[in-house]
Amino acid sequence: MRNYLKLDYLLDTEAQIASVVVRVFGEGKVKITVDGEIRETVATKEGTKEDFFLLGVRLWTVSSPELYTLALEDEEGRREYHFGLRNIGLSPERGFFLNAMEIELGEENTLITDKEEELFLADRKGIVAAYCLHKRDLEDKEKLYSLLFHPSLCFLAYDVEEASDRNEAFAVNSLLYSLDKSRPTMGIGKKWDERCLFDVTILPSMEKRENYRIVGERRGKGFTLSTQAIKK
């Protein structure tokens, strides 16, 4: 069994601190390195958890896309991953936020893709990306978790044309949301042409959840968001 990683973090942009959680799935002894800090542990099928605490964090932004390096060493050798620290959010009135700053999305700074190699470039260029997953991807946990390393990946998307009915589309949407609740989900229809449908969960407080449907439009390889949200 090939060892693989899942990354989570909690970020305080004002205090410039981050708690980074790395889970390693598989078997055997492994060495994990985050920003120069090394931990030795044993991978398990359930996932072995290692916590790292970063001070003076360098944020990933569209103007300065800072990246950190995470390395996994096991009997197969050393593999490196790159990740960025940022907070994202959506407001039905004001649109997209990155690290509490309102960002206007358009053709120049966005991307919709189903090719992970394009995300690596987006990470380094500070591009806000939506990654469209297909049915074949949903059973591959290693692939799903590897996608979450990409700071440019701000929307988890799915092709609604592949869903057999509305219930299946909702099931896929729920699966993507469960992978990472910080990333809004996006349903893309009409064979990725002209218009997109965004199913977004807005959390104004921990006690209250309100769902909105936000409509976007394709702009070249990217997209725009409408600030006219329709409450479901």
mmCIF file of C-alpha atoms in Angstrom:
data_model
loop_
_atom_site.group_PDB
_atom_site.id
_atom_site.type_symbol
_atom_site.label_atom_id
_atom_site.label_comp_id
_atom_site.label_asym_id
_atom_site.label_seq_id
_atom_site.Cartn_x
_atom_site.Cartn_y
_atom_site.Cartn_z
ATOM 1 C CA MET A 1 0.000 0.000 0.000
ATOM 2 C CA ARG A 2 1.377 3.391 -0.976
ATOM 3 C CA ASN A 3 1.496 5.909 1.871
ATOM 4 C CA TYR A 4 -0.330 9.186 1.328
ATOM 5 C CA LEU A 5 -1.126 12.365 3.254
ATOM 6 C CA LYS A 6 -4.084 14.565 4.178
ATOM 7 C CA LEU A 7 -3.504 18.179 5.181
ATOM 8 C CA ASP A 8 -5.676 20.407 7.378
ATOM 9 C CA TYR A 9 -4.923 23.670 9.119
ATOM 10 C CA LEU A 10 -6.385 26.419 11.259
ATOM 11 C CA LEU A 11 -5.114 29.891 10.435
ATOM 12 C CA ASP A 12 -5.234 33.157 12.376
ATOM 13 C CA THR A 13 -4.296 35.810 9.824
ATOM 14 C CA GLU A 14 -4.156 38.653 12.363
ATOM 15 C CA ALA A 15 -1.851 36.836 14.784
ATOM 16 C CA GLN A 16 0.033 35.236 11.856
ATOM 17 C CA ILE A 17 -0.062 31.773 13.403
ATOM 18 C CA ALA A 18 -1.255 28.435 12.030
ATOM 19 C CA SER A 19 -1.917 24.986 13.429
ATOM 20 C CA VAL A 20 -1.119 22.455 10.694
ATOM 21 C CA VAL A 21 -2.440 18.889 10.968
ATOM 22 C CA VAL A 22 -0.918 16.171 8.785
ATOM 23 C CA ARG A 23 -2.420 12.680 8.656
ATOM 24 C CA VAL A 24 -0.421 9.889 7.050
ATOM 25 C CA PHE A 25 -2.286 6.833 5.737
ATOM 26 C CA GLY A 26 -0.635 3.510 4.935
ATOM 27 C CA GLU A 27 1.862 1.425 6.873
ATOM 28 C CA GLY A 28 5.443 1.437 8.106
ATOM 29 C CA LYS A 29 7.790 4.028 9.526
ATOM 30 C CA VAL A 30 7.689 7.471 7.950
ATOM 31 C CA LYS A 31 9.314 10.856 8.391
ATOM 32 C CA ILE A 32 7.275 14.031 7.913
ATOM 33 C CA THR A 33 8.851 17.461 7.485
ATOM 34 C CA VAL A 34 6.914 20.750 7.538
ATOM 35 C CA ASP A 35 8.843 24.004 7.071
ATOM 36 C CA GLY A 36 12.026 22.336 8.347
ATOM 37 C CA GLU A 37 10.448 20.683 11.417
ATOM 38 C CA ILE A 38 10.833 16.874 11.339
ATOM 39 C CA ARG A 39 8.595 14.228 12.919
ATOM 40 C CA GLU A 40 9.061 10.472 12.823
ATOM 41 C CA THR A 41 5.985 8.277 13.169
ATOM 42 C CA VAL A 42 4.255 5.142 11.869
ATOM 43 C CA ALA A 43 1.609 5.301 9.150
ATOM 44 C CA THR A 44 -1.684 3.468 9.728
ATOM 45 C CA LYS A 45 -4.709 2.641 7.600
ATOM 46 C CA GLU A 46 -6.828 4.891 9.825
ATOM 47 C CA GLY A 47 -4.369 7.771 9.471
ATOM 48 C CA THR A 48 -1.711 8.804 11.995
ATOM 49 C CA LYS A 49 -1.978 12.426 13.071
ATOM 50 C CA GLU A 50 0.930 14.828 13.517
ATOM 51 C CA ASP A 51 0.498 18.465 14.607
ATOM 52 C CA PHE A 52 2.761 21.349 13.615
ATOM 53 C CA PHE A 53 2.594 24.938 14.871
ATOM 54 C CA LEU A 54 3.809 27.756 12.613
ATOM 55 C CA LEU A 55 4.595 31.308 13.736
ATOM 56 C CA GLY A 56 4.939 34.402 11.573
ATOM 57 C CA VAL A 57 3.142 32.667 8.727
ATOM 58 C CA ARG A 58 3.514 33.804 5.147
ATOM 59 C CA LEU A 59 0.066 34.022 3.572
ATOM 60 C CA TRP A 60 -0.911 32.804 0.116
ATOM 61 C CA THR A 61 -2.466 35.756 -1.724
ATOM 62 C CA VAL A 62 -3.163 36.602 -5.363
ATOM 63 C CA SER A 63 -0.363 39.207 -5.316
ATOM 64 C CA SER A 64 2.114 37.201 -3.208
ATOM 65 C CA PRO A 65 1.386 33.441 -3.435
ATOM 66 C CA GLU A 66 3.688 32.136 -0.681
ATOM 67 C CA LEU A 67 4.150 28.353 -0.520
ATOM 68 C CA TYR A 68 5.387 25.981 2.192
ATOM 69 C CA THR A 69 7.055 22.599 1.645
ATOM 70 C CA LEU A 70 5.876 19.355 3.234
ATOM 71 C CA ALA A 71 7.954 16.202 2.725
ATOM 72 C CA LEU A 72 7.110 12.534 3.273
ATOM 73 C CA GLU A 73 9.922 10.006 3.537
ATOM 74 C CA ASP A 74 9.270 6.254 3.622
ATOM 75 C CA GLU A 75 10.752 3.089 2.147
ATOM 76 C CA GLU A 76 9.789 4.299 -1.347
ATOM 77 C CA GLY A 77 11.886 7.452 -0.949
ATOM 78 C CA ARG A 78 11.109 11.130 -0.448
ATOM 79 C CA ARG A 79 8.111 12.955 -1.909
ATOM 80 C CA GLU A 80 7.556 16.687 -1.603
ATOM 81 C CA TYR A 81 4.285 18.585 -1.548
ATOM 82 C CA HIS A 82 3.670 22.330 -1.559
ATOM 83 C CA PHE A 83 0.844 24.077 0.224
ATOM 84 C CA GLY A 84 -0.243 27.610 1.030
ATOM 85 C CA LEU A 85 -1.948 29.158 4.045
ATOM 86 C CA ARG A 86 -5.020 31.284 3.360
ATOM 87 C CA ASN A 87 -8.604 31.769 4.459
ATOM 88 C CA ILE A 88 -11.409 32.048 1.926
ATOM 89 C CA GLY A 89 -15.007 33.157 2.262
ATOM 90 C CA LEU A 90 -18.113 34.187 0.352
ATOM 91 C CA SER A 91 -20.705 36.843 0.969
ATOM 92 C CA PRO A 92 -23.979 36.749 -0.994
ATOM 93 C CA GLU A 93 -23.871 40.544 -1.159
ATOM 94 C CA ARG A 94 -20.156 41.203 -1.731
ATOM 95 C CA GLY A 95 -18.716 38.068 -3.341
ATOM 96 C CA PHE A 96 -15.371 36.334 -2.764
ATOM 97 C CA PHE A 97 -12.915 37.023 0.064
ATOM 98 C CA LEU A 98 -9.294 35.903 0.460
ATOM 99 C CA ASN A 99 -7.694 36.471 3.866
ATOM 100 C CA ALA A 100 -10.592 38.801 4.741
ATOM 101 C CA MET A 101 -9.930 40.964 1.648
ATOM 102 C CA GLU A 102 -12.598 41.280 -1.038
ATOM 103 C CA ILE A 103 -11.309 39.966 -4.391
ATOM 104 C CA GLU A 104 -13.039 40.643 -7.692
ATOM 105 C CA LEU A 105 -12.961 37.444 -9.732
ATOM 106 C CA GLY A 106 -12.633 37.463 -13.510
ATOM 107 C CA GLU A 107 -10.865 35.976 -16.509
ATOM 108 C CA GLU A 108 -7.430 37.269 -15.462
ATOM 109 C CA ASN A 109 -7.282 35.716 -11.984
ATOM 110 C CA THR A 110 -9.468 32.575 -12.130
ATOM 111 C CA LEU A 111 -9.413 29.097 -13.639
ATOM 112 C CA ILE A 112 -11.779 26.149 -14.061
ATOM 113 C CA THR A 113 -9.939 22.906 -14.783
ATOM 114 C CA ASP A 114 -9.946 19.131 -14.331
ATOM 115 C CA LYS A 115 -6.157 18.844 -14.752
ATOM 116 C CA GLU A 116 -4.123 18.871 -11.530
ATOM 117 C CA GLU A 117 -0.984 20.010 -13.359
ATOM 118 C CA GLU A 118 -2.750 23.310 -14.027
ATOM 119 C CA LEU A 119 -3.272 23.755 -10.292
ATOM 120 C CA PHE A 120 0.500 23.676 -9.673
ATOM 121 C CA LEU A 121 0.862 26.668 -11.968
ATOM 122 C CA ALA A 122 -2.132 28.405 -10.387
ATOM 123 C CA ASP A 123 -0.539 27.927 -6.944
ATOM 124 C CA ARG A 124 2.554 29.822 -8.052
ATOM 125 C CA LYS A 125 0.714 32.562 -9.929
ATOM 126 C CA GLY A 126 -1.907 33.364 -7.294
ATOM 127 C CA ILE A 127 -4.866 32.254 -9.416
ATOM 128 C CA VAL A 128 -8.216 31.349 -7.821
ATOM 129 C CA ALA A 129 -9.184 27.942 -9.213
ATOM 130 C CA ALA A 130 -12.165 25.607 -9.334
ATOM 131 C CA TYR A 131 -11.239 21.952 -9.863
ATOM 132 C CA CYS A 132 -13.887 19.824 -11.567
ATOM 133 C CA LEU A 133 -13.940 16.268 -10.259
ATOM 134 C CA HIS A 134 -15.346 13.399 -12.297
ATOM 135 C CA LYS A 135 -16.991 10.191 -11.099
ATOM 136 C CA ARG A 136 -13.768 8.265 -11.594
ATOM 137 C CA ASP A 137 -12.014 10.558 -9.102
ATOM 138 C CA LEU A 138 -14.421 10.147 -6.216
ATOM 139 C CA GLU A 139 -13.171 6.719 -5.069
ATOM 140 C CA ASP A 140 -9.492 7.706 -5.130
ATOM 141 C CA LYS A 141 -8.770 9.067 -1.646
ATOM 142 C CA GLU A 142 -5.099 9.704 -2.390
ATOM 143 C CA LYS A 143 -6.054 11.892 -5.349
ATOM 144 C CA LEU A 144 -8.765 13.710 -3.424
ATOM 145 C CA TYR A 145 -6.441 14.462 -0.525
ATOM 146 C CA SER A 146 -3.605 15.524 -2.824
ATOM 147 C CA LEU A 147 -5.895 18.147 -4.369
ATOM 148 C CA LEU A 148 -6.423 19.746 -0.955
ATOM 149 C CA PHE A 149 -2.746 20.765 -0.815
ATOM 150 C CA HIS A 150 -3.331 23.330 -3.558
ATOM 151 C CA PRO A 151 -4.036 26.801 -2.092
ATOM 152 C CA SER A 152 -5.289 27.948 -5.493
ATOM 153 C CA LEU A 153 -8.091 25.366 -5.278
ATOM 154 C CA CYS A 154 -10.801 27.531 -3.709
ATOM 155 C CA PHE A 155 -13.860 25.769 -5.183
ATOM 156 C CA LEU A 156 -14.461 22.002 -5.314
ATOM 157 C CA ALA A 157 -16.479 21.472 -8.484
ATOM 158 C CA TYR A 158 -18.328 18.621 -10.168
ATOM 159 C CA ASP A 159 -19.808 18.085 -13.616
ATOM 160 C CA VAL A 160 -23.579 17.914 -13.176
ATOM 161 C CA GLU A 161 -23.869 16.296 -16.610
ATOM 162 C CA GLU A 162 -22.352 13.133 -15.096
ATOM 163 C CA ALA A 163 -25.036 12.841 -12.410
ATOM 164 C CA SER A 164 -27.880 10.489 -13.282
ATOM 165 C CA ASP A 165 -30.416 12.630 -11.426
ATOM 166 C CA ARG A 166 -30.746 15.509 -8.980
ATOM 167 C CA ASN A 167 -30.290 13.241 -5.942
ATOM 168 C CA GLU A 168 -26.943 11.976 -7.239
ATOM 169 C CA ALA A 169 -25.805 15.540 -7.868
ATOM 170 C CA PHE A 170 -26.707 16.436 -4.276
ATOM 171 C CA ALA A 171 -24.831 13.347 -3.028
ATOM 172 C CA VAL A 172 -21.678 14.388 -4.913
ATOM 173 C CA ASN A 173 -22.037 17.934 -3.601
ATOM 174 C CA SER A 174 -22.254 16.588 -0.026
ATOM 175 C CA LEU A 175 -19.194 14.389 -0.542
ATOM 176 C CA LEU A 176 -17.118 17.322 -1.754
ATOM 177 C CA TYR A 177 -18.291 19.483 1.134
ATOM 178 C CA SER A 178 -17.296 16.755 3.604
ATOM 179 C CA LEU A 179 -13.748 16.706 2.191
ATOM 180 C CA ASP A 180 -13.121 20.304 3.202
ATOM 181 C CA LYS A 181 -15.832 22.517 4.650
ATOM 182 C CA SER A 182 -13.743 25.643 4.042
ATOM 183 C CA ARG A 183 -14.052 25.286 0.272
ATOM 184 C CA PRO A 184 -17.392 26.118 -1.390
ATOM 185 C CA THR A 185 -18.728 23.545 -3.838
ATOM 186 C CA MET A 186 -19.606 24.283 -7.433
ATOM 187 C CA GLY A 187 -21.835 22.417 -9.853
ATOM 188 C CA ILE A 188 -20.922 23.029 -13.497
ATOM 189 C CA GLY A 189 -23.496 22.346 -16.192
ATOM 190 C CA LYS A 190 -24.059 22.712 -19.929
ATOM 191 C CA LYS A 191 -20.750 21.024 -20.662
ATOM 192 C CA TRP A 192 -18.824 23.846 -18.945
ATOM 193 C CA ASP A 193 -20.201 26.353 -21.443
ATOM 194 C CA GLU A 194 -21.366 29.890 -20.655
ATOM 195 C CA ARG A 195 -22.877 29.448 -17.205
ATOM 196 C CA CYS A 196 -21.992 27.753 -13.933
ATOM 197 C CA LEU A 197 -24.121 26.943 -10.916
ATOM 198 C CA PHE A 198 -22.589 27.434 -7.484
ATOM 199 C CA ASP A 199 -24.091 25.644 -4.488
ATOM 200 C CA VAL A 200 -22.569 27.586 -1.623
ATOM 201 C CA THR A 201 -22.955 27.209 2.121
ATOM 202 C CA ILE A 202 -22.719 30.507 3.993
ATOM 203 C CA LEU A 203 -22.016 30.317 7.722
ATOM 204 C CA PRO A 204 -22.793 33.718 9.301
ATOM 205 C CA SER A 205 -22.354 32.119 12.726
ATOM 206 C CA MET A 206 -21.631 28.731 14.236
ATOM 207 C CA GLU A 207 -25.289 28.378 15.250
ATOM 208 C CA LYS A 208 -26.968 29.476 12.025
ATOM 209 C CA ARG A 209 -26.563 28.009 8.547
ATOM 210 C CA GLU A 210 -28.121 29.519 5.438
ATOM 211 C CA ASN A 211 -27.799 28.093 1.940
ATOM 212 C CA TYR A 212 -27.512 30.234 -1.165
ATOM 213 C CA ARG A 213 -27.345 29.527 -4.847
ATOM 214 C CA ILE A 214 -24.873 31.879 -6.506
ATOM 215 C CA VAL A 215 -24.754 32.095 -10.276
ATOM 216 C CA GLY A 216 -21.491 32.575 -12.141
ATOM 217 C CA GLU A 217 -20.460 32.869 -15.774
ATOM 218 C CA ARG A 218 -17.524 31.491 -17.712
ATOM 219 C CA ARG A 219 -14.891 33.997 -18.799
ATOM 220 C CA GLY A 220 -12.340 32.281 -21.036
ATOM 221 C CA LYS A 221 -10.757 29.572 -18.851
ATOM 222 C CA GLY A 222 -11.994 31.322 -15.729
ATOM 223 C CA PHE A 223 -15.230 32.650 -14.277
ATOM 224 C CA THR A 224 -16.986 35.530 -12.562
ATOM 225 C CA LEU A 225 -19.357 35.446 -9.590
ATOM 226 C CA SER A 226 -22.644 37.244 -9.388
ATOM 227 C CA THR A 227 -23.300 39.016 -6.097
ATOM 228 C CA GLN A 228 -27.009 38.449 -6.608
ATOM 229 C CA ALA A 229 -27.578 35.384 -4.406
ATOM 230 C CA ILE A 230 -30.885 33.546 -4.371
ATOM 231 C CA LYS A 231 -31.745 32.058 -0.993
ATOM 232 C CA LYS A 232 -32.814 28.398 -1.268
#
